[in-house]
């Protein structure tokens, strides 16, 4: 029996994937959306989003994603749970294998698999993950009521996590490896003004300390003097950026040195015709929900045009 070949498969359900599904659905293209490991993407673990246009009062991440999903479903997007574990982009139609063993064929593919939190890569971080070490204040902050916690990083995520944690923790210490912050001025100003937050600059994490059960402290190394200092704490939150979820496509699509999928200028076209990439998996520079929405729309338009050429 001949297998069905889909017109379009969208991998990933962050703002980029949902937007691609909304636009293609509205253009009468049937899309199959593979939800991925974390349906809704990174915004599902975000608190209030204050800078998404159209929501002057702010909107919670999960609520925004639920609305986007509803809108995509309204235009006919079909969702299937699970994720893609293997992809063959060297053949036409493209072949994808899902984690439940199913194989899918498609003429066009939109990759919107996003990015994930990065970790320091030290052994003690692994040992205490879930026992005081976390990369998501929104998910785990609640467990640190009246506790002392450290947040590592100097970007907007670190600022946001530190501010959020003040709702629970008795004290938050922000650790950053240089003196200047990468974050926006408004966010670092809010952190500086918060009496519950103190800062340790020019410091890196040497080790996370703990007993058999959980984190009890952190050892920092001053990058200028080399001095090691130990500080008691109950939790350590990593907020040092993100890595793109593009591993499946290594060797099949052109990626940059950090693993971001390369797309042609002013387009979402990848190095393989018929494969388009949008959102954080191809956006090293902006990494905003709004820009993901924008490139999701671009991918939909690009995929639609490509389909017209092969029909
Ligand atoms: P960024 O890449 O902007 O920042 C990562 C931070 O972690 C940097 O300060 C970096 O230090 C530090 N860092 C990286 N690796 C290490 C390491 N191995 N050890 C110690 N420190 C390390 O990532 P973010 O996740 O903060 O932000 C990503 C994007 O998302 C940005 O564009 C940001 O503006 C946006 N964002 C926006 C929010 C909002 O508007 N509400 C909220 C959260 C994120 P260094 O500076 O020295 O490189």
Coordinates of C-alpha atoms and ligand atoms in Angstrom, one line a residue:
X1 CA 0.0 0.0 0.0
X2 CA 1.3 3.4 -0.9
X3 CA 2.1 5.6 2.1
X4 CA 0.5 9.0 2.4
X5 CA 2.8 11.9 1.6
X6 CA 1.9 15.1 3.6
X7 CA 2.2 18.5 2.0
X8 CA 3.7 20.0 5.1
X9 CA 5.0 18.9 8.4
X10 CA 5.8 21.4 11.1
X11 CA 8.2 20.3 13.9
X12 CA 7.8 22.1 17.2
X13 CA 5.1 24.1 18.8
X14 CA 6.6 27.3 20.1
X15 CA 5.5 30.7 18.7
X16 CA 7.2 30.0 15.4
X17 CA 5.6 26.6 14.8
X18 CA 2.1 27.8 15.8
X19 CA 2.4 30.8 13.6
X20 CA 3.5 28.8 10.7
X21 CA 0.5 26.5 11.2
X22 CA -1.9 29.5 11.4
X23 CA -0.6 31.0 8.2
X24 CA -0.4 27.8 6.2
X25 CA -3.8 26.7 7.5
X26 CA -5.3 30.0 6.4
X27 CA -3.7 29.4 2.9
X28 CA -5.5 26.1 2.7
X29 CA -2.4 24.0 3.2
X30 CA -3.0 21.0 5.5
X31 CA -0.3 20.8 8.1
X32 CA 0.7 18.1 10.4
X33 CA 2.2 19.6 13.6
X34 CA 4.5 17.4 15.7
X35 CA 4.3 18.9 19.1
X36 CA 7.7 18.0 20.4
X37 CA 9.2 17.2 23.8
X38 CA 7.9 20.5 25.3
X39 CA 4.6 21.4 23.7
X40 CA 4.2 25.2 23.6
X41 CA 8.0 25.6 23.9
X42 CA 10.0 27.8 26.2
X43 CA 7.1 30.3 26.9
X44 CA 5.3 27.5 28.8
X45 CA 7.9 28.1 31.5
X46 CA 7.9 31.9 31.4
X47 CA 6.0 34.1 33.8
X48 CA 4.4 37.3 32.6
X49 CA 5.3 38.4 29.1
X50 CA 5.2 42.2 29.1
X51 CA 6.5 43.0 25.6
X52 CA 4.3 40.9 23.3
X53 CA 2.4 43.6 21.3
X54 CA -1.4 43.6 21.9
X55 CA -1.3 42.7 25.6
X56 CA -0.7 46.0 27.4
X57 CA -1.4 44.3 30.7
X58 CA 1.0 41.5 29.9
X59 CA 0.0 37.9 29.4
X60 CA 1.2 34.6 31.0
X61 CA 3.3 32.4 28.7
X62 CA 1.1 29.3 28.8
X63 CA -2.0 31.4 28.1
X64 CA -0.5 33.0 25.1
X65 CA 0.6 29.6 23.8
X66 CA -2.9 28.1 24.4
X67 CA -4.4 30.9 22.3
X68 CA -1.9 30.4 19.5
X69 CA -2.6 26.6 19.5
X70 CA -6.4 27.3 19.4
X71 CA -5.9 29.6 16.5
X72 CA -3.8 27.1 14.6
X73 CA -6.4 24.4 15.2
X74 CA -9.2 26.7 14.0
X75 CA -7.4 26.9 10.6
X76 CA -7.2 23.1 10.4
X77 CA -3.7 22.3 11.8
X78 CA -3.6 18.7 12.9
X79 CA -1.5 18.0 16.0
X80 CA 0.3 14.8 16.9
X81 CA 2.1 14.3 20.2
X82 CA 5.7 13.1 20.4
X83 CA 8.9 14.1 18.7
X84 CA 11.0 13.2 15.6
X85 CA 13.9 11.0 16.4
X86 CA 15.3 10.6 12.9
X87 CA 15.1 12.5 9.7
X88 CA 16.3 11.8 6.2
X89 CA 16.3 15.0 4.1
X90 CA 18.4 13.5 1.3
X91 CA 15.4 11.9 -0.3
X92 CA 12.2 13.4 -1.7
X93 CA 9.7 13.3 -0.1
X94 CA 11.5 13.8 3.2
X95 CA 11.2 10.9 5.7
X96 CA 10.7 11.5 9.4
X97 CA 10.7 8.9 12.1
X98 CA 8.7 9.5 15.3
X99 CA 9.6 8.4 18.8
X100 CA 6.7 5.9 18.7
X101 CA 8.2 4.2 15.6
X102 CA 5.8 5.8 13.0
X103 CA 7.3 7.0 9.7
X104 CA 6.0 10.1 8.0
X105 CA 6.7 11.4 4.5
X106 CA 6.3 15.1 3.5
X107 CA 7.0 17.4 0.6
X108 CA 7.9 20.3 2.8
X109 CA 9.2 20.6 6.3
X110 CA 9.2 23.6 8.7
X111 CA 11.7 23.2 11.5
X112 CA 10.7 25.2 14.6
X113 CA 12.3 23.1 17.3
X114 CA 13.5 26.0 19.3
X115 CA 16.3 26.0 21.8
X116 CA 16.9 24.7 25.3
X117 CA 18.6 26.0 28.5
X118 CA 22.4 25.5 28.6
X119 CA 24.2 24.0 31.6
X120 CA 27.7 24.7 32.9
X121 CA 28.8 21.1 32.3
X122 CA 30.3 20.5 35.8
X123 CA 29.7 17.1 37.5
X124 CA 28.2 18.6 40.6
X125 CA 25.6 20.4 38.5
X126 CA 24.4 17.0 37.1
X127 CA 24.5 15.4 40.5
X128 CA 22.2 17.9 42.1
X129 CA 19.9 18.5 39.2
X130 CA 16.4 18.3 40.7
X131 CA 18.0 18.4 44.2
X132 CA 18.5 22.1 44.3
X133 CA 20.0 22.8 40.8
X134 CA 17.5 24.0 38.2
X135 CA 17.4 26.0 35.0
X136 CA 13.8 27.1 35.4
X137 CA 12.7 29.4 38.2
X138 CA 9.1 29.4 37.1
X139 CA 9.0 25.6 37.4
X140 CA 11.0 25.2 40.6
X141 CA 11.0 28.5 42.4
X142 CA 8.0 27.5 44.6
X143 CA 10.2 24.9 46.3
X144 CA 12.6 27.5 47.6
X145 CA 10.4 29.4 50.0
X146 CA 12.4 31.3 52.6
X147 CA 15.6 29.8 51.1
X148 CA 18.9 31.3 49.9
X149 CA 19.4 30.8 46.2
X150 CA 22.0 31.7 43.6
X151 CA 21.3 32.6 40.0
X152 CA 24.1 32.2 37.5
X153 CA 24.3 34.4 34.4
X154 CA 24.2 38.0 33.2
X155 CA 21.5 38.1 30.5
X156 CA 17.8 38.9 30.6
X157 CA 17.0 35.3 31.6
X158 CA 19.2 35.6 34.7
X159 CA 17.6 39.0 35.6
X160 CA 14.1 37.6 35.1
X161 CA 14.9 34.4 37.1
X162 CA 16.4 36.4 39.9
X163 CA 13.4 38.8 40.1
X164 CA 11.0 35.9 40.0
X165 CA 12.8 34.0 42.8
X166 CA 12.4 36.9 45.2
X167 CA 8.8 36.0 45.4
X168 CA 9.8 32.8 47.3
X169 CA 13.4 33.0 48.5
X170 CA 14.6 35.0 51.5
X171 CA 17.7 36.1 49.4
X172 CA 18.9 35.8 45.9
X173 CA 22.5 36.2 44.8
X174 CA 23.2 36.9 41.2
X175 CA 26.6 35.5 40.0
X176 CA 28.1 36.8 36.8
X177 CA 31.5 36.1 35.2
X178 CA 32.2 39.8 34.2
X179 CA 31.3 43.2 35.5
X180 CA 29.0 44.3 32.7
X181 CA 25.7 42.6 32.2
X182 CA 24.5 41.4 28.8
X183 CA 20.9 42.0 29.8
X184 CA 18.8 45.0 28.8
X185 CA 19.3 48.1 31.1
X186 CA 15.7 48.1 32.4
X187 CA 16.0 44.5 33.6
X188 CA 19.4 45.0 35.3
X189 CA 18.1 48.2 36.9
X190 CA 15.1 46.3 38.4
X191 CA 17.5 43.7 39.8
X192 CA 19.8 46.4 41.2
X193 CA 16.9 48.1 42.9
X194 CA 15.6 44.9 44.5
X195 CA 16.6 44.7 48.2
X196 CA 16.4 41.0 48.2
X197 CA 19.0 40.6 45.5
X198 CA 22.8 41.0 45.8
X199 CA 25.4 40.6 43.1
X200 CA 28.7 38.8 42.9
X201 CA 30.6 39.9 39.8
X202 CA 33.7 38.5 38.1
X203 CA 32.9 35.1 39.7
X204 CA 32.3 31.7 38.1
X205 CA 30.9 28.5 39.7
X206 CA 33.7 26.2 40.7
X207 CA 31.6 23.6 42.4
X208 CA 28.1 23.1 43.7
X209 CA 28.2 21.7 47.2
X210 CA 25.8 19.4 48.9
X211 CA 25.1 16.3 50.9
X212 CA 23.5 13.0 49.8
X213 CA 20.1 14.7 49.5
X214 CA 20.4 18.3 48.2
X215 CA 22.5 21.4 47.6
X216 CA 24.0 23.0 50.7
X217 CA 26.2 25.6 49.1
X218 CA 28.2 26.9 46.2
X219 CA 32.0 27.4 45.6
X220 CA 32.9 30.4 43.5
X221 CA 36.1 31.4 41.8
X222 CA 37.0 35.0 41.3
X223 CA 38.2 35.3 37.7
X224 CA 40.5 38.3 38.6
X225 CA 42.2 37.1 41.8
X226 CA 41.6 33.3 41.5
X227 CA 40.3 33.3 45.1
X228 CA 37.9 30.5 46.0
X229 CA 35.0 31.2 48.3
X230 CA 32.2 29.0 49.7
X231 CA 28.7 30.3 50.4
X232 CA 25.8 28.4 52.0
X233 CA 22.7 28.2 49.9
X234 CA 19.7 25.9 49.1
X235 CA 19.4 26.3 45.4
X236 CA 21.4 27.2 42.3
X237 CA 19.6 28.4 39.1
X238 CA 21.5 28.3 35.8
X239 CA 20.5 31.1 33.4
X240 CA 23.4 31.1 31.0
X241 CA 21.6 31.0 27.7
X242 CA 20.3 28.4 25.3
X243 CA 21.4 25.9 22.7
X244 CA 19.4 25.2 19.5
X245 CA 17.6 21.9 19.1
X246 CA 19.1 21.1 15.7
X247 CA 21.1 17.9 16.5
X248 CA 18.9 15.8 14.1
X249 CA 20.0 17.9 11.2
X250 CA 23.7 17.9 11.7
X251 CA 25.3 16.8 8.5
X252 CA 22.1 17.3 6.6
X253 CA 21.5 21.0 6.8
X254 CA 24.1 23.8 7.0
X255 CA 24.4 24.9 10.6
X256 CA 26.6 27.6 12.2
X257 CA 29.3 26.9 14.7
X258 CA 26.8 27.0 17.6
X259 CA 24.4 24.6 15.8
X260 CA 21.9 27.2 14.7
X261 CA 20.3 26.3 11.3
X262 CA 21.5 28.7 8.6
X263 CA 18.9 30.3 6.5
X264 CA 19.2 32.4 3.4
X265 CA 19.1 36.2 3.7
X266 CA 15.5 37.5 4.2
X267 CA 14.2 34.0 3.9
X268 CA 13.6 30.9 6.0
X269 CA 15.1 28.6 3.3
X270 CA 17.7 26.2 4.5
X271 CA 20.4 24.5 2.5
X272 CA 17.9 21.8 1.4
X273 CA 15.1 23.0 -0.9
X274 CA 11.7 22.4 0.7
X275 CA 13.1 22.6 4.3
X276 CA 12.5 25.8 6.2
X277 CA 13.6 26.9 9.6
X278 CA 12.1 29.5 11.9
X279 CA 12.2 30.7 15.5
X280 CA 15.0 30.1 18.0
X281 CA 16.5 27.2 16.2
X282 CA 17.7 29.6 13.5
X283 CA 17.7 32.9 15.3
X284 CA 20.9 33.5 17.3
X285 CA 20.5 37.2 17.4
X286 CA 17.0 38.2 18.6
X287 CA 15.5 35.1 20.2
X288 CA 12.2 36.8 21.1
X289 CA 8.7 35.4 21.0
X290 CA 7.8 38.2 18.6
X291 CA 10.7 37.5 16.2
X292 CA 9.8 33.8 16.3
X293 CA 6.3 34.7 15.3
X294 CA 7.7 36.8 12.5
X295 CA 9.9 34.0 11.1
X296 CA 7.1 31.5 11.6
X297 CA 5.0 33.6 9.2
X298 CA 7.9 33.8 6.8
X299 CA 8.4 30.0 6.8
X300 CA 4.7 29.5 6.1
X301 CA 4.8 31.9 3.1
X302 CA 8.1 30.2 1.9
X303 CA 6.6 26.7 2.2
X304 CA 3.5 27.8 0.4
X305 CA 5.5 29.1 -2.5
X306 CA 7.6 26.0 -2.6
X307 CA 4.6 23.8 -2.8
X308 CA 3.2 25.8 -5.7
X309 CA 6.4 25.0 -7.7
X310 CA 6.1 21.2 -7.2
X311 CA 2.4 20.9 -7.8
Ligands
LIG1 P1 22.2 35.4 26.9 O1 23.0 34.6 25.9 O2 21.7 36.8 26.5 O3 23.0 35.5 28.2 C1 23.6 34.5 28.8 C2 24.4 34.9 30.0 O4 25.0 33.8 30.7 C3 25.5 35.9 29.6 O5 25.6 37.0 30.6 C4 26.8 35.1 29.7 O6 27.9 35.7 30.1 C5 26.4 34.0 30.7 N1 27.1 32.8 30.5 C6 27.1 32.0 29.3 N2 27.8 30.9 29.5 C7 28.3 30.9 30.7 C8 29.1 30.1 31.5 N3 29.6 28.9 31.0 N4 29.5 30.4 32.7 C9 29.0 31.6 33.3 N5 28.2 32.4 32.6 C10 27.9 32.1 31.4 O7 21.0 34.4 27.2 P2 19.6 34.7 27.9 O8 18.9 33.4 28.1 O9 19.7 35.5 29.1 O10 18.8 35.6 26.8 C11 18.6 35.1 25.5 C12 17.7 36.1 24.7 O11 16.4 36.1 25.3 C13 18.2 37.5 24.8 O12 18.0 38.1 23.6 C14 17.3 38.1 25.8 O13 17.1 39.5 25.7 C15 16.0 37.4 25.6 N6 15.2 37.4 26.9 C16 14.2 38.3 27.0 C17 13.4 38.4 28.1 C18 12.4 39.5 28.2 O14 12.4 40.4 27.4 N7 11.5 39.4 29.2 C19 13.5 37.4 29.2 C20 14.6 36.4 28.9 C21 15.3 36.4 27.8 P3 28.6 36.8 29.1 O15 27.7 38.0 29.1 O16 29.9 37.1 29.8 O17 28.7 36.2 27.8

